[in-house]
Amino acid sequence: MAIERSWCVVPAAGRGARFGADRPKQYVALAGRPLIEWTLDRLAATPCIAGIVVVLAAGDTGWRARERIGDTPLLTATGAGERSGSVLAGLRALPREVGDDAFVLVHDAARPCVRSDDIARLVEHGAAAGGGLLAAPVRDTLKRADGETRVAATEPREARWRALTPQLFRRGELVAALERAQAEGITITDESMAMERAGHRPLLVEGAESNIKVTTPADLALAEYLLSREWGMGNGEWGMGNGE
Ligand SMILES: Nc1ccn([C@@H]2O[C@H](COP(=O)(O)OP(=O)(O)OP(=O)(O)O)[C@@H](O)[C@H]2O)c(=O)n1
Ligand SMILES: C[C@](O)(CO)[C@H](O)COP(=O)(O)O
């Protein structure tokens, strides 16, 4: 089932504790602009994104939301103490015309280097599979701990994937899965986890490893390098940089 365009919820209500700045990390300067603006501009410039709901912390004055970014409508919602609660708030703030069967993307405000063509492939293949997420293969050997610092298992090479965002699911199914996990008191770290607990097997769509999440200051330096590589031949326009 080919879907034309999809709305995107952008959770941006975190505190950025691991980043350790004097403001939430989504507002720290990245190449001269607040990090969040790079992410939102990138999403707004992605043809398959119909609109954006950005989820901000209650009373947040770190960034003045606009009604549109270019031709892309921009709505706001108020976040919660946990990321999953912020995502739920964003899903509930979608326009009425986005029904339960509509596929919706969820993308971290903290991921400014996402590639538009990766999002397009996720929308195409993830929708056909009933839901999916961008993911990058992990090069290191992964160990599963037994709760202490002892090795419980080693993940085989073909099973090692790093979940990214965006993640794409049907609005109604994702709301139900997140509400169920919330009712069960389960901490949900990404949308796929809630959907897996509800019995779904989301499709892994390989995305560029440059789609990093800015969590610490070291990540910010890498994001600045990655963005600089995407500029065109000095003309100041976004290149078609392959991100490699
Ligand atoms: N209650 C929360 C927590 C996180 N987020 C958002 O979810 C994305 C990914 O979360 P993460 O990187 O963990 O951000 P923080 O929670 O801010 O980071 P930390 O855990 O270091 O405080 C970020 O864009 C963040 O703003 C959110 O909207 N609401
Ligand atoms: C949602 C996410 O960005 C998918 O990769 C990731 O799970 C967030 O991880 P964190 O533990 O909140 O840093």
PDB file of C-alpha atoms and ligand atoms in Angstrom:
ATOM      1  CA  MET A   1       0.000   0.000   0.000  1.00  0.00           C
ATOM      2  CA  ALA A   2       1.765   3.167  -1.148  1.00  0.00           C
ATOM      3  CA  ILE A   3       1.097   6.145   1.092  1.00  0.00           C
ATOM      4  CA  GLU A   4       1.696   9.627  -0.203  1.00  0.00           C
ATOM      5  CA  ARG A   5       2.628  11.684   2.798  1.00  0.00           C
ATOM      6  CA  SER A   6       2.772  11.239   6.536  1.00  0.00           C
ATOM      7  CA  TRP A   7       2.647  13.579   9.519  1.00  0.00           C
ATOM      8  CA  CYS A   8       5.619  13.567  11.882  1.00  0.00           C
ATOM      9  CA  VAL A   9       5.622  13.887  15.675  1.00  0.00           C
ATOM     10  CA  VAL A  10       8.875  15.395  17.007  1.00  0.00           C
ATOM     11  CA  PRO A  11       9.456  14.808  20.733  1.00  0.00           C
ATOM     12  CA  ALA A  12      11.456  17.861  21.939  1.00  0.00           C
ATOM     13  CA  ALA A  13      10.481  18.075  25.613  1.00  0.00           C
ATOM     14  CA  GLY A  14      13.546  16.416  27.163  1.00  0.00           C
ATOM     15  CA  ARG A  15      15.922  18.017  29.675  1.00  0.00           C
ATOM     16  CA  GLY A  16      19.151  16.852  28.041  1.00  0.00           C
ATOM     17  CA  ALA A  17      20.615  15.755  31.390  1.00  0.00           C
ATOM     18  CA  ARG A  18      23.386  13.669  29.780  1.00  0.00           C
ATOM     19  CA  PHE A  19      24.402  16.643  27.651  1.00  0.00           C
ATOM     20  CA  GLY A  20      24.904  18.797  30.735  1.00  0.00           C
ATOM     21  CA  ALA A  21      24.359  22.236  29.165  1.00  0.00           C
ATOM     22  CA  ASP A  22      22.703  25.276  30.765  1.00  0.00           C
ATOM     23  CA  ARG A  23      19.625  24.611  28.595  1.00  0.00           C
ATOM     24  CA  PRO A  24      17.951  21.530  27.087  1.00  0.00           C
ATOM     25  CA  LYS A  25      20.220  20.153  24.347  1.00  0.00           C
ATOM     26  CA  GLN A  26      17.626  20.756  21.599  1.00  0.00           C
ATOM     27  CA  TYR A  27      18.361  24.486  22.065  1.00  0.00           C
ATOM     28  CA  VAL A  28      22.165  24.396  22.148  1.00  0.00           C
ATOM     29  CA  ALA A  29      23.920  26.067  19.203  1.00  0.00           C
ATOM     30  CA  LEU A  30      24.804  23.795  16.301  1.00  0.00           C
ATOM     31  CA  ALA A  31      26.613  25.571  13.419  1.00  0.00           C
ATOM     32  CA  GLY A  32      25.164  28.874  14.624  1.00  0.00           C
ATOM     33  CA  ARG A  33      21.506  27.804  15.036  1.00  0.00           C
ATOM     34  CA  PRO A  34      19.544  25.956  17.743  1.00  0.00           C
ATOM     35  CA  LEU A  35      19.853  22.209  17.153  1.00  0.00           C
ATOM     36  CA  ILE A  36      16.062  21.827  16.906  1.00  0.00           C
ATOM     37  CA  GLU A  37      15.901  24.152  13.907  1.00  0.00           C
ATOM     38  CA  TRP A  38      18.228  21.928  11.864  1.00  0.00           C
ATOM     39  CA  THR A  39      16.006  18.931  12.577  1.00  0.00           C
ATOM     40  CA  LEU A  40      12.741  20.728  11.824  1.00  0.00           C
ATOM     41  CA  ASP A  41      14.105  22.300   8.633  1.00  0.00           C
ATOM     42  CA  ARG A  42      15.291  18.888   7.476  1.00  0.00           C
ATOM     43  CA  LEU A  43      11.876  17.343   8.130  1.00  0.00           C
ATOM     44  CA  ALA A  44      10.008  20.263   6.532  1.00  0.00           C
ATOM     45  CA  ALA A  45      12.165  19.882   3.407  1.00  0.00           C
ATOM     46  CA  THR A  46      11.269  16.158   3.149  1.00  0.00           C
ATOM     47  CA  PRO A  47       8.545  15.820   0.482  1.00  0.00           C
ATOM     48  CA  CYS A  48       6.781  12.834   2.121  1.00  0.00           C
ATOM     49  CA  ILE A  49       6.188  14.757   5.371  1.00  0.00           C
ATOM     50  CA  ALA A  50       2.742  16.416   5.341  1.00  0.00           C
ATOM     51  CA  GLY A  51       3.061  18.275   8.643  1.00  0.00           C
ATOM     52  CA  ILE A  52       4.878  18.333  11.958  1.00  0.00           C
ATOM     53  CA  VAL A  53       3.738  18.280  15.591  1.00  0.00           C
ATOM     54  CA  VAL A  54       6.634  19.423  17.796  1.00  0.00           C
ATOM     55  CA  VAL A  55       6.249  18.432  21.454  1.00  0.00           C
ATOM     56  CA  LEU A  56       7.737  21.008  23.848  1.00  0.00           C
ATOM     57  CA  ALA A  57       8.169  20.952  27.621  1.00  0.00           C
ATOM     58  CA  ALA A  58       5.448  22.691  29.653  1.00  0.00           C
ATOM     59  CA  GLY A  59       6.249  26.395  29.967  1.00  0.00           C
ATOM     60  CA  ASP A  60       9.158  25.983  27.546  1.00  0.00           C
ATOM     61  CA  THR A  61      10.412  29.360  26.290  1.00  0.00           C
ATOM     62  CA  GLY A  62      13.569  27.997  24.689  1.00  0.00           C
ATOM     63  CA  TRP A  63      12.184  28.179  21.183  1.00  0.00           C
ATOM     64  CA  ARG A  64       9.350  30.178  19.622  1.00  0.00           C
ATOM     65  CA  ALA A  65       7.280  27.862  17.488  1.00  0.00           C
ATOM     66  CA  ARG A  66       6.024  29.117  14.130  1.00  0.00           C
ATOM     67  CA  GLU A  67       2.834  28.042  12.342  1.00  0.00           C
ATOM     68  CA  ARG A  68       4.688  26.785   9.275  1.00  0.00           C
ATOM     69  CA  ILE A  69       8.183  25.938   8.111  1.00  0.00           C
ATOM     70  CA  GLY A  70       8.138  26.759   4.429  1.00  0.00           C
ATOM     71  CA  ASP A  71       4.987  25.033   3.134  1.00  0.00           C
ATOM     72  CA  THR A  72       4.899  22.509   5.999  1.00  0.00           C
ATOM     73  CA  PRO A  73       2.312  23.082   8.761  1.00  0.00           C
ATOM     74  CA  LEU A  74       3.763  23.074  12.290  1.00  0.00           C
ATOM     75  CA  LEU A  75       1.638  22.364  15.380  1.00  0.00           C
ATOM     76  CA  THR A  76       2.786  22.166  19.001  1.00  0.00           C
ATOM     77  CA  ALA A  77       1.884  19.948  21.955  1.00  0.00           C
ATOM     78  CA  THR A  78       3.012  19.854  25.589  1.00  0.00           C
ATOM     79  CA  GLY A  79       5.345  16.997  26.573  1.00  0.00           C
ATOM     80  CA  ALA A  80       5.511  14.728  29.588  1.00  0.00           C
ATOM     81  CA  GLY A  81       8.138  13.494  32.056  1.00  0.00           C
ATOM     82  CA  GLU A  82       8.974  10.444  29.910  1.00  0.00           C
ATOM     83  CA  ARG A  83       9.656  10.430  26.172  1.00  0.00           C
ATOM     84  CA  SER A  84       6.806   7.967  25.556  1.00  0.00           C
ATOM     85  CA  GLY A  85       4.374  10.348  27.265  1.00  0.00           C
ATOM     86  CA  SER A  86       5.584  13.177  25.053  1.00  0.00           C
ATOM     87  CA  VAL A  87       5.067  11.016  21.968  1.00  0.00           C
ATOM     88  CA  LEU A  88       1.524  10.205  23.132  1.00  0.00           C
ATOM     89  CA  ALA A  89       0.832  13.934  23.583  1.00  0.00           C
ATOM     90  CA  GLY A  90       2.072  14.575  20.069  1.00  0.00           C
ATOM     91  CA  LEU A  91      -0.074  11.788  18.592  1.00  0.00           C
ATOM     92  CA  ARG A  92      -3.134  13.213  20.348  1.00  0.00           C
ATOM     93  CA  ALA A  93      -2.386  16.684  18.922  1.00  0.00           C
ATOM     94  CA  LEU A  94      -2.415  15.517  15.296  1.00  0.00           C
ATOM     95  CA  PRO A  95      -5.077  17.129  13.094  1.00  0.00           C
ATOM     96  CA  ARG A  96      -8.471  15.446  13.021  1.00  0.00           C
ATOM     97  CA  GLU A  97      -7.923  14.383   9.395  1.00  0.00           C
ATOM     98  CA  VAL A  98      -5.089  12.086  10.529  1.00  0.00           C
ATOM     99  CA  GLY A  99      -7.174   9.027  11.353  1.00  0.00           C
ATOM    100  CA  ASP A 100      -6.313   5.903  13.350  1.00  0.00           C
ATOM    101  CA  ASP A 101      -5.261   4.048  10.188  1.00  0.00           C
ATOM    102  CA  ALA A 102      -2.932   6.807   9.035  1.00  0.00           C
ATOM    103  CA  PHE A 103       0.783   6.097   9.246  1.00  0.00           C
ATOM    104  CA  VAL A 104       2.663   8.600  11.416  1.00  0.00           C
ATOM    105  CA  LEU A 105       6.385   9.160  11.817  1.00  0.00           C
ATOM    106  CA  VAL A 106       8.054   9.867  15.168  1.00  0.00           C
ATOM    107  CA  HIS A 107      11.476  11.524  14.964  1.00  0.00           C
ATOM    108  CA  ASP A 108      13.704  12.819  17.756  1.00  0.00           C
ATOM    109  CA  ALA A 109      14.397  16.554  17.779  1.00  0.00           C
ATOM    110  CA  ALA A 110      17.913  15.464  18.805  1.00  0.00           C
ATOM    111  CA  ARG A 111      18.614  13.848  15.404  1.00  0.00           C
ATOM    112  CA  PRO A 112      19.448  16.768  13.052  1.00  0.00           C
ATOM    113  CA  CYS A 113      21.358  14.766  10.423  1.00  0.00           C
ATOM    114  CA  VAL A 114      18.585  12.445   9.260  1.00  0.00           C
ATOM    115  CA  ARG A 115      18.487  11.990   5.481  1.00  0.00           C
ATOM    116  CA  SER A 116      15.308  12.794   3.558  1.00  0.00           C
ATOM    117  CA  ASP A 117      15.790   9.825   1.212  1.00  0.00           C
ATOM    118  CA  ASP A 118      16.036   7.483   4.207  1.00  0.00           C
ATOM    119  CA  ILE A 119      12.724   8.851   5.494  1.00  0.00           C
ATOM    120  CA  ALA A 120      11.153   8.313   2.071  1.00  0.00           C
ATOM    121  CA  ARG A 121      12.334   4.669   2.013  1.00  0.00           C
ATOM    122  CA  LEU A 122      10.982   4.136   5.541  1.00  0.00           C
ATOM    123  CA  VAL A 123       7.585   5.556   4.555  1.00  0.00           C
ATOM    124  CA  GLU A 124       7.472   3.359   1.432  1.00  0.00           C
ATOM    125  CA  HIS A 125       8.689   0.061   2.886  1.00  0.00           C
ATOM    126  CA  GLY A 126       7.592   0.552   6.502  1.00  0.00           C
ATOM    127  CA  ALA A 127       4.009   1.263   5.489  1.00  0.00           C
ATOM    128  CA  ALA A 128       3.934  -1.812   3.245  1.00  0.00           C
ATOM    129  CA  ALA A 129       5.081  -3.888   6.238  1.00  0.00           C
ATOM    130  CA  GLY A 130       2.540  -2.391   8.648  1.00  0.00           C
ATOM    131  CA  GLY A 131       5.187  -0.406  10.507  1.00  0.00           C
ATOM    132  CA  GLY A 132       8.934  -0.008  10.698  1.00  0.00           C
ATOM    133  CA  LEU A 133      11.918   2.010  11.787  1.00  0.00           C
ATOM    134  CA  LEU A 134      15.201   3.263  10.459  1.00  0.00           C
ATOM    135  CA  ALA A 135      18.074   1.288  11.899  1.00  0.00           C
ATOM    136  CA  ALA A 136      21.825   1.086  11.378  1.00  0.00           C
ATOM    137  CA  PRO A 137      23.933  -2.074  11.589  1.00  0.00           C
ATOM    138  CA  VAL A 138      26.252  -2.088  14.615  1.00  0.00           C
ATOM    139  CA  ARG A 139      29.899  -2.864  13.860  1.00  0.00           C
ATOM    140  CA  ASP A 140      31.003  -3.888  17.381  1.00  0.00           C
ATOM    141  CA  THR A 141      30.213  -7.171  19.099  1.00  0.00           C
ATOM    142  CA  LEU A 142      27.206  -6.616  21.400  1.00  0.00           C
ATOM    143  CA  LYS A 143      26.944  -8.282  24.797  1.00  0.00           C
ATOM    144  CA  ARG A 144      23.693  -8.732  26.682  1.00  0.00           C
ATOM    145  CA  ALA A 145      24.252  -8.225  30.421  1.00  0.00           C
ATOM    146  CA  ASP A 146      22.495 -10.352  33.051  1.00  0.00           C
ATOM    147  CA  GLY A 147      21.552  -7.255  35.058  1.00  0.00           C
ATOM    148  CA  GLU A 148      24.966  -7.050  36.716  1.00  0.00           C
ATOM    149  CA  THR A 149      28.273  -6.699  34.889  1.00  0.00           C
ATOM    150  CA  ARG A 150      28.465 -10.310  33.758  1.00  0.00           C
ATOM    151  CA  VAL A 151      27.905 -11.403  30.187  1.00  0.00           C
ATOM    152  CA  ALA A 152      24.627 -13.216  29.685  1.00  0.00           C
ATOM    153  CA  ALA A 153      24.827 -13.574  25.889  1.00  0.00           C
ATOM    154  CA  THR A 154      26.519 -12.295  22.743  1.00  0.00           C
ATOM    155  CA  GLU A 155      24.330 -11.023  19.915  1.00  0.00           C
ATOM    156  CA  PRO A 156      25.248 -12.726  16.624  1.00  0.00           C
ATOM    157  CA  ARG A 157      26.583 -10.378  13.932  1.00  0.00           C
ATOM    158  CA  GLU A 158      23.423 -10.549  11.786  1.00  0.00           C
ATOM    159  CA  ALA A 159      21.234  -9.596  14.782  1.00  0.00           C
ATOM    160  CA  ARG A 160      23.042  -6.357  15.672  1.00  0.00           C
ATOM    161  CA  TRP A 161      20.990  -3.281  14.792  1.00  0.00           C
ATOM    162  CA  ARG A 162      20.944   0.202  16.358  1.00  0.00           C
ATOM    163  CA  ALA A 163      17.393   1.590  16.409  1.00  0.00           C
ATOM    164  CA  LEU A 164      17.115   5.106  14.983  1.00  0.00           C
ATOM    165  CA  THR A 165      14.273   7.483  14.305  1.00  0.00           C
ATOM    166  CA  PRO A 166      12.037   8.173  12.479  1.00  0.00           C
ATOM    167  CA  GLN A 167       9.876   5.193  13.355  1.00  0.00           C
ATOM    168  CA  LEU A 168       6.624   4.711  11.417  1.00  0.00           C
ATOM    169  CA  PHE A 169       3.397   3.200  12.728  1.00  0.00           C
ATOM    170  CA  ARG A 170      -0.363   3.532  12.338  1.00  0.00           C
ATOM    171  CA  ARG A 171      -1.576   6.260  14.652  1.00  0.00           C
ATOM    172  CA  GLY A 172      -4.285   4.176  16.353  1.00  0.00           C
ATOM    173  CA  GLU A 173      -2.066   1.142  16.901  1.00  0.00           C
ATOM    174  CA  LEU A 174       0.778   3.235  18.309  1.00  0.00           C
ATOM    175  CA  VAL A 175      -1.504   5.165  20.684  1.00  0.00           C
ATOM    176  CA  ALA A 176      -2.978   1.874  21.953  1.00  0.00           C
ATOM    177  CA  ALA A 177       0.455   0.273  22.399  1.00  0.00           C
ATOM    178  CA  LEU A 178       1.867   3.306  24.252  1.00  0.00           C
ATOM    179  CA  GLU A 179      -1.222   3.604  26.465  1.00  0.00           C
ATOM    180  CA  ARG A 180      -1.037  -0.117  27.297  1.00  0.00           C
ATOM    181  CA  ALA A 181       2.659   0.117  28.246  1.00  0.00           C
ATOM    182  CA  GLN A 182       1.923   3.221  30.329  1.00  0.00           C
ATOM    183  CA  ALA A 183      -0.894   1.387  32.158  1.00  0.00           C
ATOM    184  CA  GLU A 184       1.475  -1.529  32.834  1.00  0.00           C
ATOM    185  CA  GLY A 185       4.145   0.855  34.180  1.00  0.00           C
ATOM    186  CA  ILE A 186       6.656  -0.215  31.522  1.00  0.00           C
ATOM    187  CA  THR A 187       9.425   2.280  30.591  1.00  0.00           C
ATOM    188  CA  ILE A 188       9.367   2.574  26.813  1.00  0.00           C
ATOM    189  CA  THR A 189      12.528   3.881  25.118  1.00  0.00           C
ATOM    190  CA  ASP A 190      11.264   3.868  21.541  1.00  0.00           C
ATOM    191  CA  GLU A 191       7.987   3.391  19.678  1.00  0.00           C
ATOM    192  CA  SER A 192       9.030   0.010  18.306  1.00  0.00           C
ATOM    193  CA  MET A 193       9.396  -1.366  21.838  1.00  0.00           C
ATOM    194  CA  ALA A 194       5.768  -0.568  22.616  1.00  0.00           C
ATOM    195  CA  MET A 195       4.626  -2.079  19.305  1.00  0.00           C
ATOM    196  CA  GLU A 196       6.735  -5.211  19.857  1.00  0.00           C
ATOM    197  CA  ARG A 197       5.094  -5.665  23.280  1.00  0.00           C
ATOM    198  CA  ALA A 198       1.737  -5.432  21.505  1.00  0.00           C
ATOM    199  CA  GLY A 199       2.725  -8.292  19.211  1.00  0.00           C
ATOM    200  CA  HIS A 200       3.958  -6.403  16.136  1.00  0.00           C
ATOM    201  CA  ARG A 201       7.217  -7.191  14.294  1.00  0.00           C
ATOM    202  CA  PRO A 202       8.303  -3.858  12.786  1.00  0.00           C
ATOM    203  CA  LEU A 203      10.423  -3.794   9.627  1.00  0.00           C
ATOM    204  CA  LEU A 204      14.058  -2.708  10.019  1.00  0.00           C
ATOM    205  CA  VAL A 205      14.852  -0.245   7.212  1.00  0.00           C
ATOM    206  CA  GLU A 206      18.573   0.393   6.963  1.00  0.00           C
ATOM    207  CA  GLY A 207      19.400   4.076   7.384  1.00  0.00           C
ATOM    208  CA  ALA A 208      22.590   6.121   7.215  1.00  0.00           C
ATOM    209  CA  GLU A 209      24.840   5.749  10.241  1.00  0.00           C
ATOM    210  CA  SER A 210      25.170   9.561  10.112  1.00  0.00           C
ATOM    211  CA  ASN A 211      21.638   9.830  11.565  1.00  0.00           C
ATOM    212  CA  ILE A 212      23.084  10.243  15.065  1.00  0.00           C
ATOM    213  CA  LYS A 213      21.235  11.303  18.195  1.00  0.00           C
ATOM    214  CA  VAL A 214      22.884  14.239  19.967  1.00  0.00           C
ATOM    215  CA  THR A 215      23.127  12.994  23.558  1.00  0.00           C
ATOM    216  CA  THR A 216      26.495  14.377  24.740  1.00  0.00           C
ATOM    217  CA  PRO A 217      28.764  17.288  23.687  1.00  0.00           C
ATOM    218  CA  ALA A 218      30.887  14.843  21.657  1.00  0.00           C
ATOM    219  CA  ASP A 219      27.805  14.027  19.583  1.00  0.00           C
ATOM    220  CA  LEU A 220      27.291  17.750  18.912  1.00  0.00           C
ATOM    221  CA  ALA A 221      30.799  18.038  17.471  1.00  0.00           C
ATOM    222  CA  LEU A 222      30.137  15.029  15.231  1.00  0.00           C
ATOM    223  CA  ALA A 223      26.779  16.478  14.140  1.00  0.00           C
ATOM    224  CA  GLU A 224      28.496  19.730  13.156  1.00  0.00           C
ATOM    225  CA  TYR A 225      31.043  17.799  11.083  1.00  0.00           C
ATOM    226  CA  LEU A 226      28.310  15.730   9.409  1.00  0.00           C
ATOM    227  CA  LEU A 227      26.226  18.796   8.568  1.00  0.00           C
ATOM    228  CA  SER A 228      29.273  20.566   7.145  1.00  0.00           C
ATOM    229  CA  ARG A 229      29.866  17.616   4.786  1.00  0.00           C
ATOM    230  CA  GLU A 230      26.311  17.926   3.451  1.00  0.00           C
ATOM    231  CA  TRP A 231      26.712  21.479   2.172  1.00  0.00           C
ATOM    232  CA  GLY A 232      26.886  21.690  -1.637  1.00  0.00           C
ATOM    233  CA  MET A 233      29.960  22.796  -3.618  1.00  0.00           C
ATOM    234  CA  GLY A 234      30.346  25.952  -1.545  1.00  0.00           C
ATOM    235  CA  ASN A 235      27.055  27.387  -2.760  1.00  0.00           C
ATOM    236  CA  GLY A 236      25.530  27.245   0.708  1.00  0.00           C
ATOM    237  CA  GLU A 237      22.722  24.945  -0.405  1.00  0.00           C
ATOM    238  CA  TRP A 238      22.109  21.509   1.048  1.00  0.00           C
ATOM    239  CA  GLY A 239      23.979  19.146  -1.211  1.00  0.00           C
ATOM    240  CA  MET A 240      22.775  15.709  -2.150  1.00  0.00           C
ATOM    241  CA  GLY A 241      25.556  14.607   0.178  1.00  0.00           C
ATOM    242  CA  ASN A 242      25.657  10.862   0.445  1.00  0.00           C
ATOM    243  CA  GLY A 243      26.504  11.190   4.138  1.00  0.00           C
ATOM    244  CA  GLU A 244      29.147   8.495   3.735  1.00  0.00           C
TER     245      GLU A 244
HETATM  246  N1  LIG B   1      10.275  13.486  28.545  1.00  0.00           N
HETATM  247  C1  LIG B   1      10.877  13.555  27.344  1.00  0.00           C
HETATM  248  C2  LIG B   1      12.185  13.021  27.143  1.00  0.00           C
HETATM  249  C3  LIG B   1      12.775  13.136  25.894  1.00  0.00           C
HETATM  250  N2  LIG B   1      12.088  13.755  24.896  1.00  0.00           N
HETATM  251  C4  LIG B   1      12.707  13.917  23.582  1.00  0.00           C
HETATM  252  O1  LIG B   1      13.045  12.637  23.037  1.00  0.00           O
HETATM  253  C5  LIG B   1      14.218  12.763  22.207  1.00  0.00           C
HETATM  254  C6  LIG B   1      15.252  11.676  22.522  1.00  0.00           C
HETATM  255  O2  LIG B   1      15.401  11.599  23.917  1.00  0.00           O
HETATM  256  P1  LIG B   1      16.823  11.764  24.670  1.00  0.00           P
HETATM  257  O3  LIG B   1      17.963  11.808  23.700  1.00  0.00           O
HETATM  258  O4  LIG B   1      16.867  10.756  25.753  1.00  0.00           O
HETATM  259  O5  LIG B   1      16.663  13.248  25.253  1.00  0.00           O
HETATM  260  P2  LIG B   1      16.640  13.698  26.775  1.00  0.00           P
HETATM  261  O6  LIG B   1      15.651  12.913  27.552  1.00  0.00           O
HETATM  262  O7  LIG B   1      16.515  15.195  26.768  1.00  0.00           O
HETATM  263  O8  LIG B   1      18.123  13.306  27.222  1.00  0.00           O
HETATM  264  P3  LIG B   1      18.602  12.892  28.721  1.00  0.00           P
HETATM  265  O9  LIG B   1      18.145  11.478  28.903  1.00  0.00           O
HETATM  266  O10 LIG B   1      20.109  13.030  28.611  1.00  0.00           O
HETATM  267  O11 LIG B   1      17.971  13.869  29.679  1.00  0.00           O
HETATM  268  C7  LIG B   1      14.772  14.158  22.434  1.00  0.00           C
HETATM  269  O12 LIG B   1      14.524  14.957  21.286  1.00  0.00           O
HETATM  270  C8  LIG B   1      14.021  14.671  23.658  1.00  0.00           C
HETATM  271  O13 LIG B   1      13.799  16.092  23.633  1.00  0.00           O
HETATM  272  C9  LIG B   1      10.788  14.264  25.089  1.00  0.00           C
HETATM  273  O14 LIG B   1      10.175  14.823  24.160  1.00  0.00           O
HETATM  274  N3  LIG B   1      10.211  14.143  26.307  1.00  0.00           N
HETATM  275  C1  LIG B   2      14.152   6.769  20.551  1.00  0.00           C
HETATM  276  C2  LIG B   2      15.582   6.516  20.194  1.00  0.00           C
HETATM  277  O1  LIG B   2      16.188   7.693  19.727  1.00  0.00           O
HETATM  278  C3  LIG B   2      15.672   5.452  19.129  1.00  0.00           C
HETATM  279  O2  LIG B   2      17.028   5.258  18.853  1.00  0.00           O
HETATM  280  C4  LIG B   2      16.390   6.035  21.402  1.00  0.00           C
HETATM  281  O3  LIG B   2      15.817   4.818  21.858  1.00  0.00           O
HETATM  282  C5  LIG B   2      16.428   7.036  22.534  1.00  0.00           C
HETATM  283  O4  LIG B   2      17.361   6.491  23.431  1.00  0.00           O
HETATM  284  P1  LIG B   2      17.685   7.129  24.860  1.00  0.00           P
HETATM  285  O5  LIG B   2      17.919   5.966  25.760  1.00  0.00           O
HETATM  286  O6  LIG B   2      16.491   7.935  25.263  1.00  0.00           O
HETATM  287  O7  LIG B   2      18.923   7.976  24.662  1.00  0.00           O
END
